[in-house]
Tab-separated table of C-alpha atoms and ligand atoms in Angstrom:
chain	number	residue	atom	x	y	z
A	1	UNK	CA	4.086	7.011	36.905
A	2	UNK	CA	0.711	7.707	37.336
A	3	UNK	CA	-1.863	9.735	35.372
A	4	UNK	CA	-1.883	12.658	37.583
A	5	UNK	CA	2.269	13.169	36.871
A	6	UNK	CA	1.644	12.435	32.990
A	7	UNK	CA	-0.839	15.087	32.966
A	8	UNK	CA	1.544	17.568	34.419
A	9	UNK	CA	4.489	16.954	32.494
A	10	UNK	CA	5.545	19.342	30.183
A	11	UNK	CA	6.293	17.274	27.130
A	12	UNK	CA	3.233	15.264	27.431
A	13	UNK	CA	1.511	19.067	27.498
A	14	UNK	CA	3.315	19.974	24.112
A	15	UNK	CA	2.825	16.524	22.722
A	16	UNK	CA	-0.883	16.902	23.238
A	17	UNK	CA	-1.153	20.706	22.179
A	18	UNK	CA	0.529	19.610	18.798
A	19	UNK	CA	-1.985	16.528	18.547
A	20	UNK	CA	-4.878	18.923	19.018
A	21	UNK	CA	-4.176	20.654	15.834
A	22	UNK	CA	-5.821	18.880	13.074
A	23	UNK	CA	-3.688	19.094	10.616
A	24	UNK	CA	-5.459	16.388	8.513
A	25	UNK	CA	-5.646	15.278	4.599
A	26	UNK	CA	-7.536	16.156	2.451
A	27	UNK	CA	-6.977	20.034	3.150
A	28	UNK	CA	-4.824	20.398	6.095
A	29	UNK	CA	-4.206	23.719	7.270
A	30	UNK	CA	-0.418	24.315	8.285
A	31	UNK	CA	-0.679	27.845	9.982
A	32	UNK	CA	-1.449	26.870	13.270
A	33	UNK	CA	1.339	24.064	13.052
A	34	UNK	CA	3.980	26.935	12.259
A	35	UNK	CA	2.603	29.185	15.044
A	36	UNK	CA	2.866	26.117	17.526
A	37	UNK	CA	6.088	25.466	16.272
A	38	UNK	CA	7.323	29.348	16.312
A	39	UNK	CA	6.170	29.538	20.270
A	40	UNK	CA	8.382	26.213	20.597
A	41	UNK	CA	11.559	27.956	18.688
A	42	UNK	CA	11.274	30.959	21.008
A	43	UNK	CA	10.564	28.617	24.025
A	44	UNK	CA	13.783	26.601	23.376
A	45	UNK	CA	16.203	29.532	21.998
A	46	UNK	CA	16.145	27.860	18.650
A	47	UNK	CA	16.090	30.266	15.215
A	48	UNK	CA	13.050	29.251	12.915
A	49	UNK	CA	12.836	29.583	9.316
A	50	UNK	CA	9.691	28.989	7.119
A	51	UNK	CA	10.303	27.721	3.539
A	52	UNK	CA	7.529	27.188	0.867
A	53	UNK	CA	8.837	25.024	-1.876
A	54	UNK	CA	5.839	24.472	-3.663
A	55	UNK	CA	3.074	26.636	-2.811
A	56	UNK	CA	2.343	29.129	-0.065
A	57	UNK	CA	-0.124	26.440	1.720
A	58	UNK	CA	2.563	23.845	2.224
A	59	UNK	CA	5.378	24.960	4.673
A	60	UNK	CA	9.108	23.619	5.603
A	61	UNK	CA	9.247	24.567	8.905
A	62	UNK	CA	13.308	24.350	10.312
A	63	UNK	CA	14.337	24.883	13.906
A	64	UNK	CA	18.059	25.452	13.934
A	65	UNK	CA	20.434	25.090	16.794
A	66	UNK	CA	23.871	26.079	15.771
A	67	UNK	CA	27.052	23.693	16.440
A	68	UNK	CA	30.526	24.876	17.500
A	69	UNK	CA	31.915	23.788	13.876
A	70	UNK	CA	29.165	25.291	12.050
A	71	UNK	CA	31.150	24.699	8.637
A	72	UNK	CA	30.838	20.772	9.277
A	73	UNK	CA	27.763	19.123	7.601
A	74	UNK	CA	24.828	19.305	9.535
A	75	UNK	CA	22.477	16.949	10.968
A	76	UNK	CA	18.460	16.555	9.874
A	77	UNK	CA	15.709	15.857	12.481
A	78	UNK	CA	12.829	15.661	10.264
A	79	UNK	CA	9.171	14.701	10.711
A	80	UNK	CA	5.690	15.745	8.826
A	81	UNK	CA	3.174	17.673	10.248
A	82	UNK	CA	0.095	16.166	8.062
A	83	UNK	CA	-1.687	13.095	9.206
A	84	UNK	CA	-4.046	10.894	7.395
A	85	UNK	CA	-7.846	11.311	7.402
A	86	UNK	CA	-10.154	9.942	10.380
A	87	UNK	CA	-13.238	8.034	10.615
A	88	UNK	CA	-14.488	9.409	14.199
A	89	UNK	CA	-17.314	7.041	14.492
A	90	UNK	CA	-14.981	4.093	14.456
A	91	UNK	CA	-12.840	5.828	17.365
A	92	UNK	CA	-13.560	5.418	21.004
A	93	UNK	CA	-11.720	8.886	21.738
A	94	UNK	CA	-12.133	12.075	19.665
A	95	UNK	CA	-9.167	11.851	16.992
A	96	UNK	CA	-8.042	15.331	18.050
A	97	UNK	CA	-8.637	15.308	21.594
A	98	UNK	CA	-5.536	13.924	22.524
A	99	UNK	CA	-7.582	11.809	25.525
A	100	UNK	CA	-5.315	10.399	28.180
A	101	UNK	CA	-7.118	7.026	29.799
A	102	UNK	CA	-5.441	5.718	33.526
A	103	UNK	CA	-2.858	3.637	31.707
A	104	UNK	CA	-1.254	7.105	29.792
A	105	UNK	CA	-2.434	5.821	26.566
A	106	UNK	CA	-2.858	8.865	24.490
A	107	UNK	CA	-4.940	8.957	21.813
A	108	UNK	CA	-5.130	10.854	18.763
A	109	UNK	CA	-4.184	10.383	15.029
A	110	UNK	CA	-0.760	11.271	14.276
A	111	UNK	CA	0.245	10.017	18.049
A	112	UNK	CA	2.678	7.353	15.644
A	113	UNK	CA	2.950	9.007	12.515
A	114	UNK	CA	4.435	10.993	13.231
A	115	UNK	CA	3.759	13.920	15.250
A	116	UNK	CA	5.307	11.808	17.806
A	117	UNK	CA	8.728	12.112	16.697
A	118	UNK	CA	8.786	15.567	15.738
A	119	UNK	CA	8.020	16.719	19.297
A	120	UNK	CA	10.414	14.048	20.940
A	121	UNK	CA	13.081	15.624	18.405
A	122	UNK	CA	12.270	18.739	19.954
A	123	UNK	CA	11.763	17.297	23.660
A	124	UNK	CA	15.272	15.912	23.171
A	125	UNK	CA	16.626	18.985	21.979
A	126	UNK	CA	15.391	21.227	24.746
A	127	UNK	CA	16.447	18.658	27.574
A	128	UNK	CA	20.001	19.266	25.925
A	129	UNK	CA	19.917	22.724	25.671
A	130	UNK	CA	18.912	22.980	29.102
A	131	UNK	CA	21.714	20.536	30.268
A	132	UNK	CA	24.046	22.938	28.609
A	133	UNK	CA	25.530	20.344	25.895
A	134	UNK	CA	26.795	21.528	22.732
A	135	UNK	CA	27.367	19.719	20.019
A	136	UNK	CA	30.052	20.315	17.154
A	137	UNK	CA	27.361	19.995	14.199
A	138	UNK	CA	24.518	21.902	13.571
A	139	UNK	CA	21.165	20.516	14.237
A	140	UNK	CA	18.489	21.249	12.170
A	141	UNK	CA	14.750	20.225	13.177
A	142	UNK	CA	12.541	19.960	10.058
A	143	UNK	CA	8.468	20.036	10.049
A	144	UNK	CA	7.350	19.119	6.371
A	145	UNK	CA	3.915	19.091	4.519
A	146	UNK	CA	2.474	16.660	2.347
A	147	UNK	CA	4.483	13.150	3.539
A	148	UNK	CA	1.178	11.554	3.537
A	149	UNK	CA	0.378	12.499	-0.233
A	150	UNK	CA	3.924	11.476	-1.319
A	151	UNK	CA	5.912	14.651	-0.483
A	152	UNK	CA	4.884	16.365	-3.844
A	153	UNK	CA	4.350	19.755	-2.112
A	154	UNK	CA	7.167	19.101	1.049
A	155	UNK	CA	10.353	17.009	0.907
A	156	UNK	CA	10.396	16.354	-2.769
A	157	UNK	CA	10.725	19.573	-4.289
A	158	UNK	CA	12.601	20.730	-1.182
A	159	UNK	CA	15.591	18.804	-1.400
A	160	UNK	CA	16.208	20.247	-4.939
A	161	UNK	CA	16.363	23.789	-3.304
A	162	UNK	CA	19.070	25.807	-2.911
A	163	UNK	CA	17.390	26.984	0.772
A	164	UNK	CA	17.868	23.183	1.179
A	165	UNK	CA	21.394	23.054	-0.140
A	166	UNK	CA	22.143	25.957	2.258
A	167	UNK	CA	21.534	23.765	5.391
A	168	UNK	CA	24.428	21.329	4.218
A	169	UNK	CA	22.765	18.275	5.558
A	170	UNK	CA	25.207	15.706	6.133
A	171	UNK	CA	22.983	13.013	7.773
A	172	UNK	CA	18.855	12.549	8.247
A	173	UNK	CA	16.681	11.205	10.880
A	174	UNK	CA	13.113	10.483	9.486
A	175	UNK	CA	9.815	8.414	10.387
A	176	UNK	CA	10.121	4.632	11.297
A	177	UNK	CA	7.395	2.180	12.573
A	178	UNK	CA	6.196	1.237	16.346
A	179	UNK	CA	6.767	-2.352	17.169
A	180	UNK	CA	4.607	-4.442	18.765
A	181	UNK	CA	7.900	-6.805	20.205
A	182	UNK	CA	10.581	-5.673	22.128
A	183	UNK	CA	12.873	-4.708	19.168
A	184	UNK	CA	13.094	-1.686	17.765
A	185	UNK	CA	12.950	-1.498	13.853
A	186	UNK	CA	15.349	0.875	11.928
A	187	UNK	CA	15.128	1.515	8.109
A	188	UNK	CA	17.813	2.528	6.090
A	189	UNK	CA	15.970	2.076	2.715
A	190	UNK	CA	12.729	2.048	0.688
A	191	UNK	CA	11.546	0.123	-2.366
A	192	UNK	CA	10.851	1.916	-5.730
A	193	UNK	CA	7.157	2.711	-6.343
A	194	UNK	CA	5.883	2.114	-9.937
A	195	UNK	CA	2.316	3.009	-10.333
A	196	UNK	CA	2.038	1.142	-13.730
A	197	UNK	CA	-1.287	1.627	-16.125
A	198	UNK	CA	-1.510	-0.865	-19.049
A	199	UNK	CA	-3.787	0.895	-21.216
A	200	UNK	CA	-4.925	-2.215	-23.742
A	201	UNK	CA	-6.471	-1.453	-26.902
A	202	UNK	CA	-8.389	-4.352	-29.405
A	203	UNK	CA	-10.339	-5.084	-31.963
A	204	UNK	CA	-13.979	-3.760	-30.732
A	205	UNK	CA	-17.244	-5.364	-32.127
A	206	UNK	CA	-20.533	-7.163	-31.382
A	207	UNK	CA	-20.584	-9.773	-28.113
A	208	UNK	CA	-22.219	-12.147	-30.215
A	209	UNK	CA	-19.029	-12.957	-32.358
A	210	UNK	CA	-15.580	-14.555	-31.698
A	211	UNK	CA	-13.126	-11.363	-33.123
A	212	UNK	CA	-9.344	-11.609	-32.942
A	213	UNK	CA	-6.763	-9.624	-30.618
A	214	UNK	CA	-9.688	-8.263	-28.232
A	215	UNK	CA	-8.873	-6.222	-25.176
A	216	UNK	CA	-10.199	-8.684	-23.025
A	217	UNK	CA	-7.913	-11.452	-24.147
A	218	UNK	CA	-4.667	-8.784	-23.890
A	219	UNK	CA	-5.981	-8.143	-20.064
A	220	UNK	CA	-6.054	-11.642	-19.278
A	221	UNK	CA	-2.896	-12.269	-20.430
A	222	UNK	CA	-1.101	-9.105	-19.124
A	223	UNK	CA	-2.966	-9.884	-15.473
A	224	UNK	CA	-2.020	-13.572	-15.841
A	225	UNK	CA	1.641	-12.166	-16.228
A	226	UNK	CA	1.504	-10.092	-13.402
A	227	UNK	CA	0.034	-12.171	-11.097
A	228	UNK	CA	2.160	-15.047	-11.634
A	229	UNK	CA	5.316	-12.524	-10.768
A	230	UNK	CA	3.347	-12.105	-7.764
A	231	UNK	CA	3.308	-15.673	-6.811
A	232	UNK	CA	7.054	-15.521	-6.916
A	233	UNK	CA	7.226	-13.151	-4.401
A	234	UNK	CA	5.107	-14.601	-2.029
A	235	UNK	CA	7.004	-18.100	-2.733
A	236	UNK	CA	10.466	-15.779	-1.936
A	237	UNK	CA	9.154	-14.510	1.468
A	238	UNK	CA	7.703	-18.368	2.479
A	239	UNK	CA	11.068	-19.467	1.542
A	240	UNK	CA	13.194	-17.467	3.685
A	241	UNK	CA	11.136	-16.717	7.382
A	242	UNK	CA	13.776	-14.507	8.218
A	243	UNK	CA	12.946	-12.058	5.216
A	244	UNK	CA	10.124	-9.596	5.468
A	245	UNK	CA	7.954	-7.697	3.080
A	246	UNK	CA	10.667	-5.071	2.102
A	247	UNK	CA	12.636	-7.450	0.863
A	248	UNK	CA	10.432	-8.448	-1.956
A	249	UNK	CA	9.106	-6.899	-4.863
A	250	UNK	CA	5.069	-6.097	-4.137
A	251	UNK	CA	2.461	-6.452	-7.043
A	252	UNK	CA	-1.119	-5.602	-6.374
A	253	UNK	CA	-3.760	-5.018	-9.189
A	254	UNK	CA	-5.273	-1.897	-7.825
A	255	UNK	CA	-7.706	-0.650	-10.351
A	256	UNK	CA	-9.787	-1.654	-13.401
A	257	UNK	CA	-11.925	0.197	-15.900
A	258	UNK	CA	-13.612	0.066	-19.403
A	259	UNK	CA	-16.259	-1.410	-21.185
A	260	UNK	CA	-19.458	0.561	-22.722
A	261	UNK	CA	-22.052	-1.789	-22.731
A	262	UNK	CA	-22.200	-5.725	-21.843
A	263	UNK	CA	-23.017	-6.829	-25.537
A	264	UNK	CA	-20.349	-4.766	-26.951
A	265	UNK	CA	-16.858	-5.838	-27.066
A	266	UNK	CA	-14.415	-2.682	-25.737
A	267	UNK	CA	-11.692	-0.706	-27.940
A	268	UNK	CA	-10.161	-0.351	-24.606
A	269	UNK	CA	-9.965	-1.617	-21.110
A	270	UNK	CA	-7.398	-0.466	-18.318
A	271	UNK	CA	-5.671	-2.232	-15.804
A	272	UNK	CA	-3.289	-0.552	-12.718
A	273	UNK	CA	-0.994	-2.450	-10.851
A	274	UNK	CA	0.913	-1.014	-7.429
A	275	UNK	CA	4.395	-2.156	-7.662
A	276	UNK	CA	7.111	-1.873	-5.126
A	277	UNK	CA	10.468	-2.836	-6.424
A	278	UNK	CA	12.685	-4.700	-4.178
A	279	UNK	CA	16.418	-3.340	-3.773
A	280	UNK	CA	17.748	-5.872	-6.221
A	281	UNK	CA	15.490	-5.100	-9.197
A	282	UNK	CA	17.074	-3.857	-12.381
A	283	UNK	CA	15.007	-1.215	-13.149
A	284	UNK	CA	15.306	-1.698	-16.722
A	285	UNK	CA	15.153	-5.079	-17.067
A	286	UNK	CA	11.826	-5.043	-15.219
A	287	UNK	CA	10.437	-2.077	-17.833
A	288	UNK	CA	11.607	-4.374	-20.475
A	289	UNK	CA	9.787	-7.149	-19.095
A	290	UNK	CA	6.511	-5.371	-18.906
A	291	UNK	CA	7.007	-4.333	-22.917
A	292	UNK	CA	7.825	-7.712	-23.958
A	293	UNK	CA	4.811	-9.280	-22.643
A	294	UNK	CA	2.569	-6.248	-24.375
A	295	UNK	CA	4.064	-7.350	-27.433
A	296	UNK	CA	3.622	-10.882	-26.969
A	297	UNK	CA	-0.079	-10.606	-26.904
A	298	UNK	CA	0.148	-8.293	-29.953
A	299	UNK	CA	1.030	-4.797	-29.165
A	300	UNK	CA	-1.531	-2.346	-29.094
A	301	UNK	CA	-1.080	-1.468	-25.306
A	302	UNK	CA	0.003	1.564	-23.962
A	303	UNK	CA	2.206	1.848	-20.659
A	304	UNK	CA	1.784	5.040	-18.544
A	305	UNK	CA	2.922	5.418	-14.929
A	306	UNK	CA	1.538	7.508	-12.156
A	307	UNK	CA	4.543	6.830	-10.230
A	308	UNK	CA	7.855	5.498	-11.486
A	309	UNK	CA	10.832	6.117	-8.791
A	310	UNK	CA	14.240	6.036	-9.494
A	311	UNK	CA	16.512	3.563	-7.687
A	312	UNK	CA	17.958	5.056	-4.446
A	313	UNK	CA	21.103	3.252	-2.922
A	314	UNK	CA	20.037	2.211	0.609
A	315	UNK	CA	22.054	4.201	3.528
A	316	UNK	CA	25.258	2.499	4.599
A	317	UNK	CA	24.887	0.243	8.098
A	318	UNK	CA	28.537	-0.614	8.084
A	319	UNK	CA	31.759	0.988	9.248
A	320	UNK	CA	31.861	3.152	5.935
A	321	UNK	CA	29.397	5.588	7.533
A	322	UNK	CA	30.399	7.454	10.754
A	323	UNK	CA	26.983	8.547	11.722
A	324	UNK	CA	25.457	5.045	11.533
A	325	UNK	CA	28.324	4.059	13.963
A	326	UNK	CA	27.552	6.868	16.264
A	327	UNK	CA	23.685	6.048	16.069
A	328	UNK	CA	24.371	2.189	16.948
A	329	UNK	CA	26.820	3.257	19.642
A	330	UNK	CA	23.901	5.116	21.215
A	331	UNK	CA	21.538	2.376	20.876
A	332	UNK	CA	23.948	-0.229	22.428
A	333	UNK	CA	24.461	1.638	25.148
A	334	UNK	CA	20.973	1.925	25.784
A	335	UNK	CA	21.028	-2.107	25.227
A	336	UNK	CA	18.081	-1.779	22.425
A	337	UNK	CA	17.065	-4.366	20.244
A	338	UNK	CA	17.707	-2.791	16.718
A	339	UNK	CA	16.221	-4.421	14.193
A	340	UNK	CA	17.628	-2.961	10.348
A	341	UNK	CA	15.334	-3.530	7.392
A	342	UNK	CA	13.957	-2.214	4.477
A	343	UNK	CA	10.886	-0.102	4.805
A	344	UNK	CA	7.581	-1.406	3.218
A	345	UNK	CA	5.948	1.871	2.401
A	346	UNK	CA	7.492	5.393	1.438
A	347	UNK	CA	8.629	7.993	3.558
A	348	UNK	CA	10.151	11.070	3.119
A	349	UNK	CA	13.795	9.598	3.655
A	350	UNK	CA	13.863	8.887	0.070
A	351	UNK	CA	14.265	11.961	-1.161
A	352	UNK	CA	16.835	12.822	1.573
A	353	UNK	CA	18.756	9.426	0.160
A	354	UNK	CA	17.967	10.832	-3.314
A	355	UNK	CA	20.188	13.793	-3.407
A	356	UNK	CA	23.069	11.606	-1.789
A	357	UNK	CA	22.233	12.040	2.037
A	358	UNK	CA	22.395	9.006	4.269
A	359	UNK	CA	19.350	8.872	6.451
A	360	UNK	CA	17.792	6.661	8.719
A	361	UNK	CA	14.104	5.821	9.959
A	362	UNK	CA	13.416	5.518	13.236
A	363	UNK	CA	10.165	5.975	15.694
A	364	UNK	CA	11.045	4.692	19.123
A	365	UNK	CA	7.998	2.903	20.021
A	366	UNK	CA	8.412	-0.146	21.189
A	367	UNK	CA	6.198	-2.653	22.989
A	368	UNK	CA	3.157	-0.930	20.914
A	369	UNK	CA	0.858	-1.980	18.396
A	370	UNK	CA	1.353	-1.023	14.834
A	371	UNK	CA	-1.916	1.715	14.682
A	372	UNK	CA	-0.485	3.893	11.696
A	373	UNK	CA	-3.333	4.975	9.792
A	374	UNK	CA	-5.614	3.219	11.586
A	375	UNK	CA	-8.893	3.726	14.227
A	376	UNK	CA	-8.121	4.494	18.149
A	377	UNK	CA	-3.957	5.745	17.098
A	378	UNK	CA	-2.405	5.868	20.616
A	379	UNK	CA	1.070	5.815	22.330
A	380	UNK	CA	1.744	5.264	25.734
A	381	UNK	CA	3.056	8.325	27.637
A	382	UNK	CA	5.885	6.287	29.103
A	383	UNK	CA	7.091	5.253	25.748
A	384	UNK	CA	6.727	8.964	24.524
A	385	UNK	CA	8.840	9.854	27.386
A	386	UNK	CA	11.271	6.617	27.099
A	387	UNK	CA	11.788	7.945	23.444
A	388	UNK	CA	12.645	11.351	24.531
A	389	UNK	CA	15.653	9.717	26.118
A	390	UNK	CA	16.356	7.373	23.181
A	391	UNK	CA	17.012	10.749	20.942
A	392	UNK	CA	18.697	12.529	23.442
A	393	UNK	CA	21.392	9.545	23.451
A	394	UNK	CA	21.366	9.647	19.763
A	395	UNK	CA	21.090	12.839	18.747
A	396	UNK	CA	24.307	13.707	21.417
A	397	UNK	CA	26.527	11.130	19.377
A	398	UNK	CA	25.173	11.631	15.767
A	399	UNK	CA	26.097	15.509	16.266
A	400	UNK	CA	29.469	14.997	17.571
A	401	UNK	CA	30.353	13.028	14.564
B	501	LIG	ZN1	4.285	9.171	8.451
């Protein structure tokens, strides 16, 4: 395709229109997204409902295509409407301009994460509906708010509402990642995010003395233990070249604070770690170890958590999961090189899995540099259009399970 053909392609036009809506943090305005989706629903012939699980600023939009056997559990095609902030001075194109160059590269925040996938879900359904296809299962296409802030005003509360239960979801698709190579990453699980704060108390006093049990000594002990644990995970990753970051526990010191004056031994210091617990970590054991270290160094340390996600079982990718088989059949027929793995970061799939619904993360963007949250985020028009075809096949299969 040439740039003129891309320019006049209906789906490319919708995609660019959606990209031009600056639903960007810290204060995303979702009203233009809802209006845009309403026009899409009317154009495609889908019913639309809007829910507000947290507050009236953060909508969950659901477009629905009723199945031939609507009593069967439904299919959920989920995406988030919000995008992360931009630093326009670091971009070569306006971040909400959705400009396209001669190679068909469309530049905008959200081209990869993940306005692309939301629009591809819609485009695939539009094409399928136009072709006269009908499926057994009802298909819900959801557009949620606040994913980039952890979903606390979006999917997280939504999965616990009666409105969500009424959708009777049996299987969900959500975001994955681009791939610079030929393969397509497929995500079936996520690690548990724990943000751990150690509030360390100790003997305060004059900086000229050698007081016992100072907060500084305790801080040193805790940091040493955490960094040693981190080293074992670096080793684990190095020992197995097949493994990826999602297979191990990551630990990073992210915040440190305290102290009053340079010649005063402070009564309290605080250190915070971002921990992502691998799937094989026993959560109770991990927590007990942290507590043990605090006791070993003399106590007086309080542990608090900004986030402490529970253990969520992975979605089965074997014969026990008919949706996986249907998904795999589609990608096999298309000869896609799927790479099943555990997600590095966190997505809304976690909340879907948490209420017992199998979910896979998949963004069909191979041969594409991974630019989510980066400057000059782009997606090629060809890649985008190919992804629509891929979704057509996948949706046809999973909606007929
Ligand atoms: Zn995302």
